[in-house]
Amino acid sequence: MKQVNKQAVYRDSILQALKKLAPAVQVHNPVMFIVYIGAIFTTILFIANIAGITDEPSWYVFVIALILWFTVLFANFAEAIAEGRGRAQAESLKKSRKQVIAHKLSSIAEKEAYTDVSSSELQVGDICYVKTGEIIPMDGEVIEGIASVDESAITGESAPVIRESGGDRSAVTGGTTVVSDWIVLRVTAASGASFLDKMIAMVEGAARKKTPNEIALQILLITLTIIFLMVCATLLPISRYVRDMVGQGSAVSLSNVVALLVCLAPTTIGALLSSIGIAGMSRLNQANVLAMSGRAIEAAGDVDVLLLDKTGTITLGNRQAVAFQPVQGVQEQELAEAAQLSSLADETAEGRSIVVLAKKKFNIREHSMQQLHARFIEFSARTRMSGIDMDGGMEIRKGAADAIRRYVEAGGNTYPKECEEAVQSIAEQGGTPLVVAKNHRVLGVIYLKDIVKDGIQENFEALRKSGIKTIMITGDNPMTAAAIAAEAGVDDFVAEATPETKLELIREYQRKGHLVAMTGDGTNDAPALAQADVAVAMNSGTQAAKEAGNMVDLDSSPTKLIEVVRIGKQLLMTRGALTTFSIANDIAKYFAIIPAMFMLAIPEMGVLNIMGLASPTSAILSALIFNAIIIPCLIPLAMKGVKYRPMSSSKMLVRNLMIYGVGGIITPFVGIKIIDLIISPLLEMIGFIGF
């Protein structure tokens, strides 16, 4: 997705923070709603003080009210800045959502006999014809033709992509542009329910619902707030009783009770809770992954089993020739020349790699088909081999071992045992053997190797440290699969996998209590994607796959699943870290305020003033000021997230407690003391030390 203007986001966030002061908005965050009520109440007390009904000095009540209002505004700003990124991204996407004229067909056979209609009038099942330079009117599936499509408006990637009928690259998105050729598509989404509409809704935050973890944490915070509310309510009669019994001092004022409640309530995490979730979704959007729900992101953080396709995920996806292995009596160069000739018209990655290897090893120059006066034999699923027929009766064939065996024996020759052994050896190493024969005589074997991606081993090791099991899924035979799995460093593998195999494997792990993540792009992947807890569908894939998944990768990169899991874990770590920090904060603020409130009436409570604060007044104001400014200080951490480090849950818990637990206790002690040192001289200047 496109980058957003940060300055514009900040300006918009300030405005939104003010708009969020509406009671209907504030009530959705119960913890901050208490602060909101406290701000209104102290404001009323200030007005009452002006009118002569004294609670505390007017300036003191005014300062408390002002700090509380800033606390609410900072909380609103934290949420607004997280939402602002989404709104900015949504605005750029809305520019791509245009009403265009669609060429509606009544029949595929008559492409030029179309009827022009508005894209908003299209219904699911309608057939449309799109030519070069035209905008695709609605989400659909290509049923005829092939075209280059510019999807930069959605993915941010400027390079066009190929979309064609059949296969796993048939899905097209409304709002993208055909830059060459033509396609006929069948509409798969009605107006207002397109992929682009869903993207805008999710990115904008309009479709975001609180996740189960968020709800559970919010219930805990509300419970703690209610407990502190009851405690603070009892302080009024207790302080009056102490005053009457001791005969000195004064009862706790209403302003100070409100201040105490705000300081003791878990306001830090209460203010940042929503923004953490929104920021997590925003980080996923920045990775060009669209989550259909916040629940999916959280599930990604809890995933402990990853199902990964071999091709394109673990390996590069294109096998490459790495060696020529001639049989006895054949020179390696002769084998290389025959392999090169049979691959001249082979435009596959495997075919081009054979040509490159022959040139690299023996400097065999590439010939043109016209010069050779040859006829190229294309590969077919029936014959399972390809080759070339040249003038003079020369035939060269390359293909699967059993296909070449039949070809050789049909010519009256013997298939050498040496070739069988070479084929077996290559298969055991995880490679793909291609046997080459000339005039029905075996020359040798080409070793095609699946190249494991650089750095994939480190990725799997990091996942293993985090307690995540990786399983490679492949259609290869068990021998080849085992070799690739060992080289890549995955924990387990499933060979000769079918869609039914994937589905059953996911169910098996889920029955054992595991959370499973997988990726897919084809219609045959849809059942498994629907069953998985985290299912990342490729944007280039079929409509069925995208509808079955709960995330869509706009880059269509199978390895993105690993990044999705990291972002999910980072979200959970950030929420846990800031919750720990917030609750630890309350412990320190307790020692700042409680002794201060009763010090004048009960001098013995001065022993609890371990922070050595100058006066009860400065103690309360310092704690309130710290409580307000800590929220904007933590906004960058909430937005960026806690740095993810691969480690076990137990180590992560210990690290979390040491940094954010102990740090959460120490920081308020230091912060409140510094603020006290700044404001206590000011209070002395105006002659206000006690209550």
XYZ file of C-alpha atoms in Angstrom, residues 208-630:
423
model
C -12.852 -3.369 13.055
C -14.397 -5.139 15.997
C -12.842 -5.764 19.383
C -11.099 -9.110 19.501
C -11.745 -11.689 22.260
C -8.386 -10.856 23.882
C -9.189 -7.138 23.828
C -12.606 -7.773 25.373
C -11.111 -9.999 28.087
C -8.443 -7.407 28.925
C -11.023 -4.623 28.960
C -13.149 -6.622 31.423
C -10.082 -6.957 33.673
C -9.395 -3.217 33.466
C -13.026 -2.401 34.231
C -12.926 -4.741 37.245
C -9.771 -3.060 38.561
C -11.324 0.365 38.007
C -14.473 -0.634 39.929
C -12.323 -1.882 42.810
C -10.370 1.396 42.904
C -13.655 3.323 42.645
C -14.985 1.529 45.738
C -11.709 2.144 47.584
C -11.747 5.846 46.739
C -15.402 6.170 47.743
C -14.585 4.845 51.224
C -11.810 7.397 51.697
C -14.285 10.206 52.306
C -15.898 8.705 55.447
C -12.572 7.246 56.621
C -10.796 10.592 56.357
C -13.604 12.352 58.209
C -13.493 9.721 60.942
C -9.711 10.084 61.265
C -9.994 13.864 61.373
C -12.576 13.698 64.142
C -10.606 11.111 66.121
C -7.234 12.839 65.806
C -8.652 16.313 66.068
C -6.420 17.807 63.425
C -6.012 17.984 59.702
C -8.872 17.851 57.258
C -10.989 15.328 55.423
C -10.059 14.311 51.904
C -11.606 16.680 49.394
C -13.696 15.554 46.417
C -11.076 16.933 44.024
C -8.374 14.793 45.581
C -10.590 11.693 45.586
C -11.104 12.129 41.843
C -7.355 12.674 41.386
C -6.602 9.501 43.367
C -9.068 7.436 41.322
C -7.567 8.610 38.041
C -4.042 7.871 39.210
C -4.842 4.414 40.576
C -7.021 3.258 37.671
C -5.156 1.523 34.809
C -5.491 4.600 32.607
C -2.240 4.059 30.661
C -3.284 0.771 29.075
C -6.903 1.954 29.031
C -5.845 4.899 26.857
C -3.633 2.830 24.553
C -5.577 -0.453 24.298
C -7.592 0.442 21.217
C -4.664 2.129 19.472
C -2.471 -0.983 19.943
C -5.007 -3.112 18.061
C -5.493 -0.543 15.307
C -1.726 -0.049 14.953
C -1.253 -3.827 14.654
C -3.687 -3.896 11.754
C -1.924 -0.865 10.249
C 1.462 -2.653 10.415
C -0.127 -5.566 8.597
C -1.463 -3.179 5.943
C 2.020 -1.697 5.533
C 3.251 -5.223 4.831
C 0.646 -5.283 2.024
C -1.539 -7.807 3.826
C -5.232 -7.146 4.287
C -6.762 -8.754 7.377
C -10.484 -9.381 7.208
C -10.710 -9.197 11.010
C -8.657 -8.204 14.034
C -9.251 -11.707 15.357
C -7.125 -13.102 12.524
C -4.145 -10.943 13.563
C -4.407 -12.101 17.161
C -4.733 -15.695 16.032
C -1.517 -15.194 14.050
C 0.192 -14.245 17.301
C -0.977 -17.483 18.949
C -0.187 -19.775 16.002
C 2.061 -22.712 16.866
C 1.843 -24.752 13.630
C 2.734 -23.394 10.160
C 1.851 -25.285 6.984
C 4.050 -24.105 4.122
C 4.044 -25.122 0.466
C 7.441 -26.185 -0.807
C 7.335 -24.523 -4.209
C 7.623 -20.751 -4.089
C 7.785 -20.656 -0.291
C 10.701 -22.821 0.763
C 12.223 -23.185 -2.700
C 12.479 -20.593 -5.447
C 9.809 -22.422 -7.389
C 11.874 -22.840 -10.512
C 14.104 -25.887 -10.661
C 17.562 -25.271 -12.087
C 19.981 -27.563 -13.857
C 23.108 -28.075 -11.745
C 24.867 -31.082 -13.307
C 25.109 -33.425 -16.309
C 25.627 -37.093 -15.401
C 26.514 -39.165 -18.527
C 26.243 -42.942 -18.648
C 29.284 -45.084 -19.407
C 30.663 -44.568 -22.882
C 29.238 -41.060 -23.246
C 31.230 -37.876 -22.782
C 29.708 -35.226 -20.541
C 30.051 -32.654 -23.339
C 28.056 -34.858 -25.722
C 25.290 -35.097 -23.106
C 25.407 -31.318 -22.560
C 25.152 -30.613 -26.316
C 22.140 -32.919 -26.681
C 20.466 -31.435 -23.595
C 21.087 -27.929 -24.909
C 19.633 -28.691 -28.348
C 16.506 -30.276 -26.823
C 15.995 -27.180 -24.659
C 16.447 -24.415 -27.244
C 12.724 -23.872 -27.706
C 11.890 -24.643 -24.065
C 10.992 -21.284 -22.509
C 10.431 -22.686 -19.017
C 12.862 -21.729 -16.245
C 14.103 -25.326 -16.170
C 14.708 -25.339 -19.910
C 16.587 -22.038 -19.886
C 18.750 -23.224 -16.978
C 19.863 -26.274 -19.034
C 20.975 -23.979 -21.866
C 22.818 -21.733 -19.401
C 24.579 -24.671 -17.700
C 25.748 -26.091 -21.065
C 27.184 -22.727 -22.065
C 28.806 -22.213 -18.667
C 30.520 -25.622 -18.534
C 31.442 -26.180 -22.185
C 30.917 -22.796 -23.849
C 28.297 -24.328 -26.125
C 26.796 -21.452 -28.057
C 23.057 -21.135 -28.500
C 21.704 -22.017 -31.958
C 18.592 -20.650 -33.568
C 15.828 -23.035 -34.594
C 15.766 -21.539 -38.115
C 19.447 -22.276 -38.684
C 19.095 -25.839 -37.496
C 16.060 -26.549 -39.667
C 14.712 -28.510 -36.769
C 11.286 -29.283 -35.370
C 10.753 -28.864 -31.677
C 8.683 -31.493 -29.844
C 6.707 -29.851 -27.065
C 6.243 -31.441 -23.676
C 2.855 -33.054 -23.046
C 1.313 -34.677 -20.026
C 0.664 -37.796 -22.098
C 4.216 -38.375 -23.331
C 5.976 -36.669 -20.356
C 8.930 -35.734 -22.560
C 10.028 -33.095 -25.059
C 12.782 -32.852 -27.621
C 13.901 -31.953 -31.107
C 13.925 -33.641 -34.523
C 16.721 -32.477 -36.848
C 17.509 -32.881 -40.506
C 19.321 -36.123 -41.152
C 17.072 -38.175 -38.936
C 18.571 -37.173 -35.557
C 16.126 -37.369 -32.644
C 16.810 -36.039 -29.155
C 14.380 -36.525 -26.288
C 14.476 -35.485 -22.624
C 11.901 -36.249 -19.960
C 10.837 -38.408 -17.039
C 12.812 -41.610 -16.519
C 9.914 -43.992 -17.185
C 8.896 -42.080 -20.352
C 12.438 -42.176 -21.762
C 12.682 -45.877 -20.858
C 9.619 -46.590 -23.028
C 11.073 -44.439 -25.827
C 14.444 -46.257 -25.706
C 12.932 -49.738 -25.537
C 10.523 -48.867 -28.354
C 13.609 -48.210 -30.507
C 14.988 -51.616 -29.681
C 17.679 -50.470 -27.224
C 18.333 -51.339 -23.583
C 17.733 -48.888 -20.762
C 21.018 -48.965 -18.779
C 20.999 -49.863 -15.085
C 23.569 -47.111 -14.557
C 20.903 -44.599 -15.575
C 18.438 -46.110 -13.069
C 20.989 -45.666 -10.287
C 21.668 -42.034 -11.278
C 17.931 -41.288 -11.310
C 17.547 -42.888 -7.873
C 20.526 -40.972 -6.476
C 19.240 -37.594 -7.720
C 15.780 -38.286 -6.287
C 17.306 -39.192 -2.903
C 19.124 -35.829 -2.895
C 15.842 -33.974 -3.394
C 16.414 -33.261 -7.074
C 14.452 -33.976 -10.237
C 16.118 -36.239 -12.817
C 15.596 -35.645 -16.552
C 16.881 -38.434 -18.758
C 18.293 -37.505 -22.205
C 18.287 -39.895 -25.163
C 19.510 -39.531 -28.749
C 18.178 -41.823 -31.459
C 16.670 -44.135 -28.830
C 19.972 -44.397 -26.921
C 20.389 -43.068 -23.369
C 23.086 -40.410 -23.016
C 22.680 -39.579 -19.355
C 20.737 -37.610 -16.767
C 20.258 -33.890 -16.108
C 20.164 -33.020 -12.395
C 17.448 -30.419 -11.760
C 17.545 -29.041 -8.268
C 14.941 -27.204 -6.251
C 16.894 -24.236 -4.921
C 16.126 -23.521 -1.290
C 15.681 -19.779 -0.691
C 18.507 -17.893 1.007
C 17.838 -17.204 4.667
C 14.889 -19.596 4.920
C 16.807 -21.802 7.382
C 17.326 -18.823 9.706
C 13.594 -18.032 9.475
C 12.651 -21.552 10.515
C 15.166 -21.519 13.351
C 13.669 -18.256 14.646
C 10.176 -19.753 14.458
C 11.387 -22.849 16.308
C 12.723 -20.640 19.128
C 9.271 -19.092 19.391
C 7.705 -22.521 19.817
C 6.263 -22.732 16.282
C 6.358 -26.021 14.391
C 6.921 -25.753 10.610
C 5.550 -28.374 8.225
C 6.403 -28.466 4.527
C 3.609 -29.548 2.157
C 4.590 -30.884 -1.266
C 3.332 -33.102 -4.046
C 6.831 -34.580 -4.477
C 7.661 -38.150 -3.625
C 8.754 -38.838 -0.010
C 12.454 -39.195 -0.912
C 12.641 -35.820 -2.638
C 10.524 -34.178 0.060
C 12.757 -35.531 2.836
C 15.898 -34.145 1.174
C 14.377 -30.661 0.694
C 12.980 -30.657 4.244
C 16.390 -31.521 5.683
C 18.128 -28.804 3.655
C 15.537 -26.149 4.537
C 15.438 -27.071 8.228
C 11.673 -27.592 8.624
C 10.392 -29.656 11.537
C 8.262 -32.035 9.481
C 6.961 -32.620 5.971
C 4.035 -34.179 4.134
C 4.816 -35.663 0.725
C 2.456 -36.472 -2.166
C -0.022 -34.082 -0.578
C -3.513 -33.563 -1.949
C -6.103 -30.916 -0.962
C -7.771 -33.578 1.183
C -4.435 -34.311 2.883
C -3.995 -30.623 3.824
C -7.523 -30.391 5.210
C -7.196 -33.513 7.335
C -3.757 -32.449 8.616
C -5.143 -29.092 9.785
C -8.063 -30.785 11.531
C -5.727 -33.263 13.208
C -3.575 -30.505 14.714
C -6.632 -28.492 15.733
C -8.056 -31.523 17.555
C -4.817 -31.586 19.561
C -5.371 -27.947 20.594
C -2.991 -26.270 18.135
C -3.608 -23.105 16.139
C -2.721 -23.632 12.487
C -1.717 -21.142 9.801
C -1.390 -21.797 6.079
C -1.305 -20.025 2.746
C -2.843 -20.854 -0.619
C -3.913 -19.469 -3.982
C -5.948 -22.085 -5.782
C -9.574 -23.200 -5.677
C -8.358 -26.580 -4.405
C -6.794 -24.752 -1.425
C -10.136 -23.169 -0.403
C -11.347 -25.971 1.962
C -8.033 -26.011 3.859
C -7.908 -22.180 3.988
C -11.430 -22.104 5.407
C -10.453 -24.645 8.081
C -7.154 -22.995 9.149
C -7.114 -20.522 12.048
C -4.973 -18.112 10.023
C -5.421 -18.387 6.275
C -3.454 -16.088 3.959
C -4.799 -16.111 0.413
C -2.759 -14.779 -2.492
C -4.188 -11.740 -4.272
C -3.172 -13.366 -7.555
C -5.142 -16.471 -6.663
C -8.700 -17.498 -7.392
C -11.777 -15.827 -5.973
C -12.612 -18.990 -4.036
C -9.245 -18.902 -2.245
C -9.597 -15.192 -1.375
C -13.083 -15.725 0.025
C -11.945 -18.710 2.097
C -8.958 -16.899 3.660
C -9.146 -14.409 6.534
C -6.168 -12.472 5.131
C -5.149 -11.507 1.601
C -1.528 -10.903 0.622
C -1.524 -8.172 -2.009
C 2.060 -9.074 -3.017
C 1.129 -12.744 -3.489
C 4.311 -13.849 -1.724
C 3.958 -17.273 -0.031
C 6.702 -16.430 2.492
C 4.587 -13.504 3.750
C 2.938 -15.967 6.153
C 6.087 -15.896 8.299
C 5.896 -12.082 8.510
C 2.184 -12.270 9.355
C 2.952 -14.540 12.320
C 5.658 -12.129 13.515
C 3.299 -9.141 13.320
C 0.657 -11.106 15.246
C 3.129 -12.030 17.962
C 4.383 -8.443 18.087
C 0.807 -7.237 18.641
C 0.304 -9.594 21.583
C 3.740 -8.724 23.005
C 3.015 -4.990 22.766
C -0.342 -5.321 24.492
C 1.140 -7.515 27.226
C 4.128 -5.198 27.733
C 2.045 -2.030 28.060
C -0.483 -3.770 30.321
C 2.361 -4.865 32.599
C 3.813 -1.349 32.521
C 0.448 0.252 33.311
C -0.344 -1.960 36.301
C 3.223 -1.557 37.615
C 2.740 2.205 37.288
C -0.241 2.060 39.626
C 1.871 0.520 42.366
C 4.299 3.462 42.314
C 1.509 6.044 42.122
C -0.117 4.405 45.147
C 2.960 5.231 47.255
C 2.906 8.779 45.931
C -0.674 9.710 46.725
C -2.036 7.627 49.623
C 0.569 8.799 52.186
C 0.163 12.370 50.957
C -3.553 12.335 51.616
C -3.293 11.295 55.239
C 0.068 12.772 56.223
C -1.423 15.880 57.798
C -4.033 13.996 59.812
C -1.810 11.003 60.607
C 1.837 12.105 60.749
C 2.909 8.471 61.202
C 1.939 7.821 57.591
C 4.849 10.012 56.584
C 7.002 6.896 56.837
C 5.247 5.655 53.674
C 6.377 8.778 51.820
C 9.382 6.835 50.530
C 9.663 9.140 47.540
C 10.316 12.127 49.820
C 7.767 14.338 48.046
C 7.704 17.957 49.211
C 4.026 18.209 50.150
C 0.673 16.505 49.742
C -0.314 19.060 47.117
C 2.823 18.594 44.997
C 2.501 14.797 45.387
C -1.014 14.743 43.944
C -0.231 17.192 41.142
C 3.028 15.387 40.277
C 1.247 12.037 40.064
C -1.524 13.530 37.923
C 0.913 15.251 35.568
C 2.972 12.066 35.219
C -0.216 10.082 34.572
C -1.126 12.463 31.744
C 2.254 12.789 30.003
C 3.116 9.058 30.115
